[in-house]
């Protein structure tokens, strides 16, 4: 079984250098005038299938369906015990897959400078600045959403695209008309997905928390689920491959095909039929 370290506090994330290309987009707007009580605002449009990605370190990331075709992003800073909230800024990066927006903390002179990049690219760190930044995102139908933070929750309403959620110290509660992928370390995962025809593999990992995944009727998948201290439950008939144990299983739902991996240490794993 893959080993996952248990992390109490994480203040450093490193990514390889960014190599971004151009992409066709409908329109991107510069940050708008900031309204009262909000420290950052951005609005823009992306074509269906592109991704609006939010990357933070301290603070929650929440997304809700937009009423129209425009993406709306707002962020609010909360002063911590160390550092100056005014030193935390925001950066917007356009790239081939969409737009990435980062909360940028000041870099130390002897460290590599922080850089906002999509996915695992870029470099983000905090040193003696525990300012919290909470993001709220309105996501139009058909646009994918990626929410990444370290110390905070990632939550969404029922979005109309695909969802990617990553945190370390926080819970994940997400829903999408498309597919979902979610990871945390110290927190539980509750994910609901409306499509079962994803490409490649889908993974749901935590260490200290349960995993509840709602799947649509008619889904086919090759399932691998494992826990150490918890139970396994499924609403779907499974064709078991090998031995079925109270804490691990490998089996097939429906016609199989796609790989679905769920793994935790301290928590139960539940496969539920979508509501």
Tab-separated table of N, CA, C and O in Angstrom, residues 72-136:
chain	number	residue	atom	x	y	z
A	72	UNK	N	-16.571	34.695	-12.071
A	72	UNK	CA	-16.349	35.740	-11.083
A	72	UNK	C	-15.515	35.162	-9.938
A	72	UNK	O	-15.886	34.148	-9.346
A	73	UNK	N	-14.409	35.817	-9.638
A	73	UNK	CA	-13.533	35.390	-8.547
A	73	UNK	C	-13.359	36.547	-7.578
A	73	UNK	O	-13.025	37.662	-7.996
A	74	UNK	N	-13.599	36.294	-6.302
A	74	UNK	CA	-13.319	37.283	-5.260
A	74	UNK	C	-12.490	36.617	-4.180
A	74	UNK	O	-12.542	35.397	-3.984
A	75	UNK	N	-11.721	37.417	-3.468
A	75	UNK	CA	-10.897	36.903	-2.372
A	75	UNK	C	-10.873	37.914	-1.242
A	75	UNK	O	-10.868	39.134	-1.477
A	76	UNK	N	-10.856	37.397	-0.036
A	76	UNK	CA	-10.811	38.222	1.167
A	76	UNK	C	-9.652	37.766	2.040
A	76	UNK	O	-9.503	36.561	2.289
A	77	UNK	N	-8.853	38.717	2.493
A	77	UNK	CA	-7.712	38.410	3.357
A	77	UNK	C	-8.078	38.620	4.815
A	77	UNK	O	-8.817	39.537	5.153
A	78	UNK	N	-7.520	37.747	5.669
A	78	UNK	CA	-7.688	37.880	7.106
A	78	UNK	C	-6.320	37.888	7.761
A	78	UNK	O	-5.524	36.969	7.561
A	79	UNK	N	-6.066	38.933	8.518
A	79	UNK	CA	-4.759	39.098	9.165
A	79	UNK	C	-4.511	37.956	10.146
A	79	UNK	O	-5.377	37.563	10.919
A	80	UNK	N	-3.296	37.399	10.095
A	80	UNK	CA	-2.898	36.366	11.035
A	80	UNK	C	-2.091	36.955	12.177
A	80	UNK	O	-2.067	38.167	12.407
A	81	UNK	N	-1.423	36.081	12.900
A	81	UNK	CA	-0.593	36.521	14.022
A	81	UNK	C	0.796	36.954	13.567
A	81	UNK	O	1.481	37.670	14.289
A	82	UNK	N	1.189	36.507	12.381
A	82	UNK	CA	2.519	36.837	11.884
A	82	UNK	C	2.402	37.404	10.472
A	82	UNK	O	1.567	36.976	9.689
A	83	UNK	N	3.254	38.345	10.175
A	83	UNK	CA	3.302	38.885	8.830
A	83	UNK	C	2.271	39.975	8.597
A	83	UNK	O	1.418	40.264	9.435
A	84	UNK	N	2.359	40.581	7.436
A	84	UNK	CA	1.516	41.704	7.044
A	84	UNK	C	0.605	41.255	5.909
A	84	UNK	O	1.069	40.808	4.857
A	85	UNK	N	-0.704	41.365	6.118
A	85	UNK	CA	-1.651	40.953	5.084
A	85	UNK	C	-1.477	41.753	3.799
A	85	UNK	O	-1.755	41.248	2.704
A	86	UNK	N	-1.013	42.997	3.901
A	86	UNK	CA	-0.826	43.820	2.705
A	86	UNK	C	0.273	43.272	1.802
A	86	UNK	O	0.337	43.621	0.618
A	87	UNK	N	1.138	42.422	2.338
A	87	UNK	CA	2.209	41.847	1.528
A	87	UNK	C	1.735	40.650	0.695
A	87	UNK	O	2.464	40.167	-0.164
A	88	UNK	N	0.533	40.172	0.958
A	88	UNK	CA	-0.031	39.071	0.175
A	88	UNK	C	-0.771	39.664	-1.013
A	88	UNK	O	-1.706	40.454	-0.847
A	89	UNK	N	-0.357	39.311	-2.202
A	89	UNK	CA	-0.938	39.861	-3.429
A	89	UNK	C	-1.588	38.733	-4.245
A	89	UNK	O	-1.652	37.584	-3.801
A	90	UNK	N	-2.044	39.076	-5.433
A	90	UNK	CA	-2.727	38.109	-6.289
A	90	UNK	C	-2.156	38.190	-7.694
A	90	UNK	O	-1.797	39.263	-8.174
A	91	UNK	N	-2.078	37.034	-8.336
A	91	UNK	CA	-1.553	36.977	-9.697
A	91	UNK	C	-2.486	36.142	-10.563
A	91	UNK	O	-2.986	35.098	-10.125
A	92	UNK	N	-2.703	36.606	-11.783
A	92	UNK	CA	-3.548	35.915	-12.755
A	92	UNK	C	-2.664	35.468	-13.915
A	92	UNK	O	-1.970	36.276	-14.525
A	93	UNK	N	-2.703	34.163	-14.205
A	93	UNK	CA	-1.884	33.600	-15.282
A	93	UNK	C	-2.800	32.936	-16.303
A	93	UNK	O	-3.574	32.032	-15.966
A	94	UNK	N	-2.712	33.375	-17.546
A	94	UNK	CA	-3.428	32.741	-18.637
A	94	UNK	C	-2.515	31.705	-19.291
A	94	UNK	O	-1.336	31.950	-19.492
A	95	UNK	N	-3.076	30.531	-19.614
A	95	UNK	CA	-2.268	29.462	-20.198
A	95	UNK	C	-3.140	28.619	-21.112
A	95	UNK	O	-4.336	28.908	-21.289
A	96	UNK	N	-2.558	27.582	-21.691
A	96	UNK	CA	-3.249	26.821	-22.724
A	96	UNK	C	-4.521	26.161	-22.223
A	96	UNK	O	-5.465	25.956	-22.991
A	97	UNK	N	-4.565	25.814	-20.933
A	97	UNK	CA	-5.717	25.084	-20.402
A	97	UNK	C	-6.739	25.975	-19.715
A	97	UNK	O	-7.770	25.483	-19.261
A	98	UNK	N	-6.457	27.257	-19.586
A	98	UNK	CA	-7.410	28.146	-18.936
A	98	UNK	C	-6.737	29.283	-18.216
A	98	UNK	O	-5.814	29.917	-18.735
A	99	UNK	N	-7.166	29.538	-16.971
A	99	UNK	CA	-6.645	30.634	-16.161
A	99	UNK	C	-6.364	30.122	-14.758
A	99	UNK	O	-7.172	29.387	-14.176
A	100	UNK	N	-5.206	30.489	-14.219
A	100	UNK	CA	-4.835	30.175	-12.838
A	100	UNK	C	-4.690	31.464	-12.062
A	100	UNK	O	-4.021	32.403	-12.519
A	101	UNK	N	-5.310	31.509	-10.881
A	101	UNK	CA	-5.218	32.675	-10.003
A	101	UNK	C	-4.608	32.224	-8.686
A	101	UNK	O	-5.088	31.266	-8.070
A	102	UNK	N	-3.558	32.911	-8.241
A	102	UNK	CA	-2.810	32.513	-7.051
A	102	UNK	C	-2.804	33.620	-6.008
A	102	UNK	O	-2.734	34.810	-6.351
A	103	UNK	N	-2.856	33.215	-4.731
A	103	UNK	CA	-2.537	34.106	-3.626
A	103	UNK	C	-1.031	34.049	-3.435
A	103	UNK	O	-0.476	32.990	-3.129
A	104	UNK	N	-0.356	35.180	-3.621
A	104	UNK	CA	1.099	35.217	-3.635
A	104	UNK	C	1.627	35.818	-2.328
A	104	UNK	O	1.392	36.990	-2.016
A	105	UNK	N	2.352	35.000	-1.581
A	105	UNK	CA	2.979	35.450	-0.346
A	105	UNK	C	4.389	35.945	-0.641
A	105	UNK	O	5.023	35.503	-1.606
A	106	UNK	N	4.914	36.856	0.179
A	106	UNK	CA	6.257	37.381	-0.099
A	106	UNK	C	7.313	36.291	0.021
A	106	UNK	O	7.237	35.420	0.895
A	107	UNK	N	8.290	36.320	-0.872
A	107	UNK	CA	9.390	35.364	-0.854
A	107	UNK	C	10.507	35.858	0.059
A	107	UNK	O	10.695	37.060	0.242
A	108	UNK	N	11.242	34.910	0.596
A	108	UNK	CA	12.439	35.250	1.361
A	108	UNK	C	13.586	35.516	0.397
A	108	UNK	O	13.679	34.902	-0.665
A	109	UNK	N	14.492	36.438	0.746
A	109	UNK	CA	15.573	36.794	-0.187
A	109	UNK	C	16.438	35.608	-0.595
A	109	UNK	O	16.936	35.555	-1.717
A	110	UNK	N	16.646	34.639	0.307
A	110	UNK	CA	17.540	33.525	0.010
A	110	UNK	C	16.822	32.359	-0.662
A	110	UNK	O	17.452	31.354	-0.982
A	111	UNK	N	15.496	32.459	-0.876
A	111	UNK	CA	14.732	31.389	-1.499
A	111	UNK	C	14.439	31.700	-2.964
A	111	UNK	O	14.550	32.841	-3.410
A	112	UNK	N	14.040	30.659	-3.695
A	112	UNK	CA	13.553	30.887	-5.054
A	112	UNK	C	12.302	31.750	-4.988
A	112	UNK	O	11.464	31.578	-4.097
A	113	UNK	N	12.152	32.695	-5.885
A	113	UNK	CA	10.964	33.548	-5.847
A	113	UNK	C	9.697	32.749	-6.091
A	113	UNK	O	9.691	31.786	-6.865
A	114	UNK	N	8.624	33.139	-5.419
A	114	UNK	CA	7.333	32.496	-5.662
A	114	UNK	C	6.870	32.777	-7.086
A	114	UNK	O	7.077	33.872	-7.619
A	115	UNK	N	6.226	31.786	-7.681
A	115	UNK	CA	5.765	31.901	-9.062
A	115	UNK	C	4.412	31.224	-9.188
A	115	UNK	O	4.221	30.100	-8.714
A	116	UNK	N	3.472	31.884	-9.812
A	116	UNK	CA	2.141	31.329	-10.035
A	116	UNK	C	2.143	30.562	-11.348
A	116	UNK	O	2.450	31.114	-12.402
A	117	UNK	N	1.794	29.278	-11.269
A	117	UNK	CA	1.743	28.450	-12.464
A	117	UNK	C	0.611	27.451	-12.368
A	117	UNK	O	0.152	27.111	-11.281
A	118	UNK	N	0.137	26.943	-13.488
A	118	UNK	CA	-0.995	26.008	-13.473
A	118	UNK	C	-0.606	24.635	-12.947
A	118	UNK	O	0.540	24.197	-13.079
A	119	UNK	N	-1.580	23.956	-12.345
A	119	UNK	CA	-1.356	22.591	-11.886
A	119	UNK	C	-0.221	22.501	-10.890
A	119	UNK	O	-0.157	23.239	-9.907
A	120	UNK	N	0.700	21.590	-11.134
A	120	UNK	CA	1.843	21.396	-10.254
A	120	UNK	C	3.016	22.280	-10.636
A	120	UNK	O	4.118	22.141	-10.089
A	121	UNK	N	2.800	23.178	-11.559
A	121	UNK	CA	3.863	24.093	-11.961
A	121	UNK	C	3.899	25.311	-11.054
A	121	UNK	O	2.924	25.651	-10.405
A	122	UNK	N	5.020	25.987	-11.070
A	122	UNK	CA	5.179	27.179	-10.249
A	122	UNK	C	5.838	26.855	-8.926
A	122	UNK	O	6.298	25.743	-8.666
A	123	UNK	N	5.864	27.854	-8.059
A	123	UNK	CA	6.483	27.709	-6.732
A	123	UNK	C	5.751	28.644	-5.784
A	123	UNK	O	5.624	29.837	-6.048
A	124	UNK	N	5.255	28.089	-4.675
A	124	UNK	CA	4.530	28.888	-3.694
A	124	UNK	C	4.987	28.498	-2.301
A	124	UNK	O	5.046	27.322	-1.954
A	125	UNK	N	5.332	29.499	-1.484
A	125	UNK	CA	5.769	29.235	-0.123
A	125	UNK	C	5.348	30.395	0.767
A	125	UNK	O	5.063	31.498	0.302
A	126	UNK	N	5.312	30.128	2.071
A	126	UNK	CA	5.072	31.175	3.058
A	126	UNK	C	6.156	31.093	4.120
A	126	UNK	O	6.575	30.010	4.503
A	127	UNK	N	6.613	32.256	4.578
A	127	UNK	CA	7.588	32.325	5.646
A	127	UNK	C	7.146	33.429	6.602
A	127	UNK	O	7.142	34.607	6.246
A	128	UNK	N	6.758	33.031	7.805
A	128	UNK	CA	6.380	33.991	8.845
A	128	UNK	C	5.254	34.919	8.397
A	128	UNK	O	5.224	36.094	8.758
A	129	UNK	N	4.350	34.394	7.593
A	129	UNK	CA	3.173	35.163	7.210
A	129	UNK	C	2.004	34.187	7.131
A	129	UNK	O	1.917	33.378	6.212
A	130	UNK	N	1.121	34.232	8.140
A	130	UNK	CA	-0.002	33.294	8.190
A	130	UNK	C	-1.324	33.961	7.832
A	130	UNK	O	-2.388	33.541	8.296
A	131	UNK	N	-1.257	34.986	7.001
A	131	UNK	CA	-2.480	35.605	6.486
A	131	UNK	C	-3.350	34.555	5.807
A	131	UNK	O	-2.858	33.735	5.028
A	132	UNK	N	-4.638	34.573	6.098
A	132	UNK	CA	-5.573	33.657	5.445
A	132	UNK	C	-6.267	34.373	4.296
A	132	UNK	O	-6.685	35.524	4.427
A	133	UNK	N	-6.385	33.657	3.181
A	133	UNK	CA	-7.056	34.183	1.992
A	133	UNK	C	-8.174	33.215	1.620
A	133	UNK	O	-7.922	32.055	1.299
A	134	UNK	N	-9.408	33.684	1.689
A	134	UNK	CA	-10.566	32.874	1.317
A	134	UNK	C	-11.042	33.294	-0.066
A	134	UNK	O	-11.307	34.480	-0.311
A	135	UNK	N	-11.162	32.307	-0.963
A	135	UNK	CA	-11.610	32.551	-2.332
A	135	UNK	C	-13.058	32.106	-2.507
A	135	UNK	O	-13.468	31.062	-1.977
A	136	UNK	N	-13.805	32.883	-3.280
A	136	UNK	CA	-15.141	32.496	-3.727
A	136	UNK	C	-15.172	32.623	-5.247
A	136	UNK	O	-14.756	33.648	-5.793
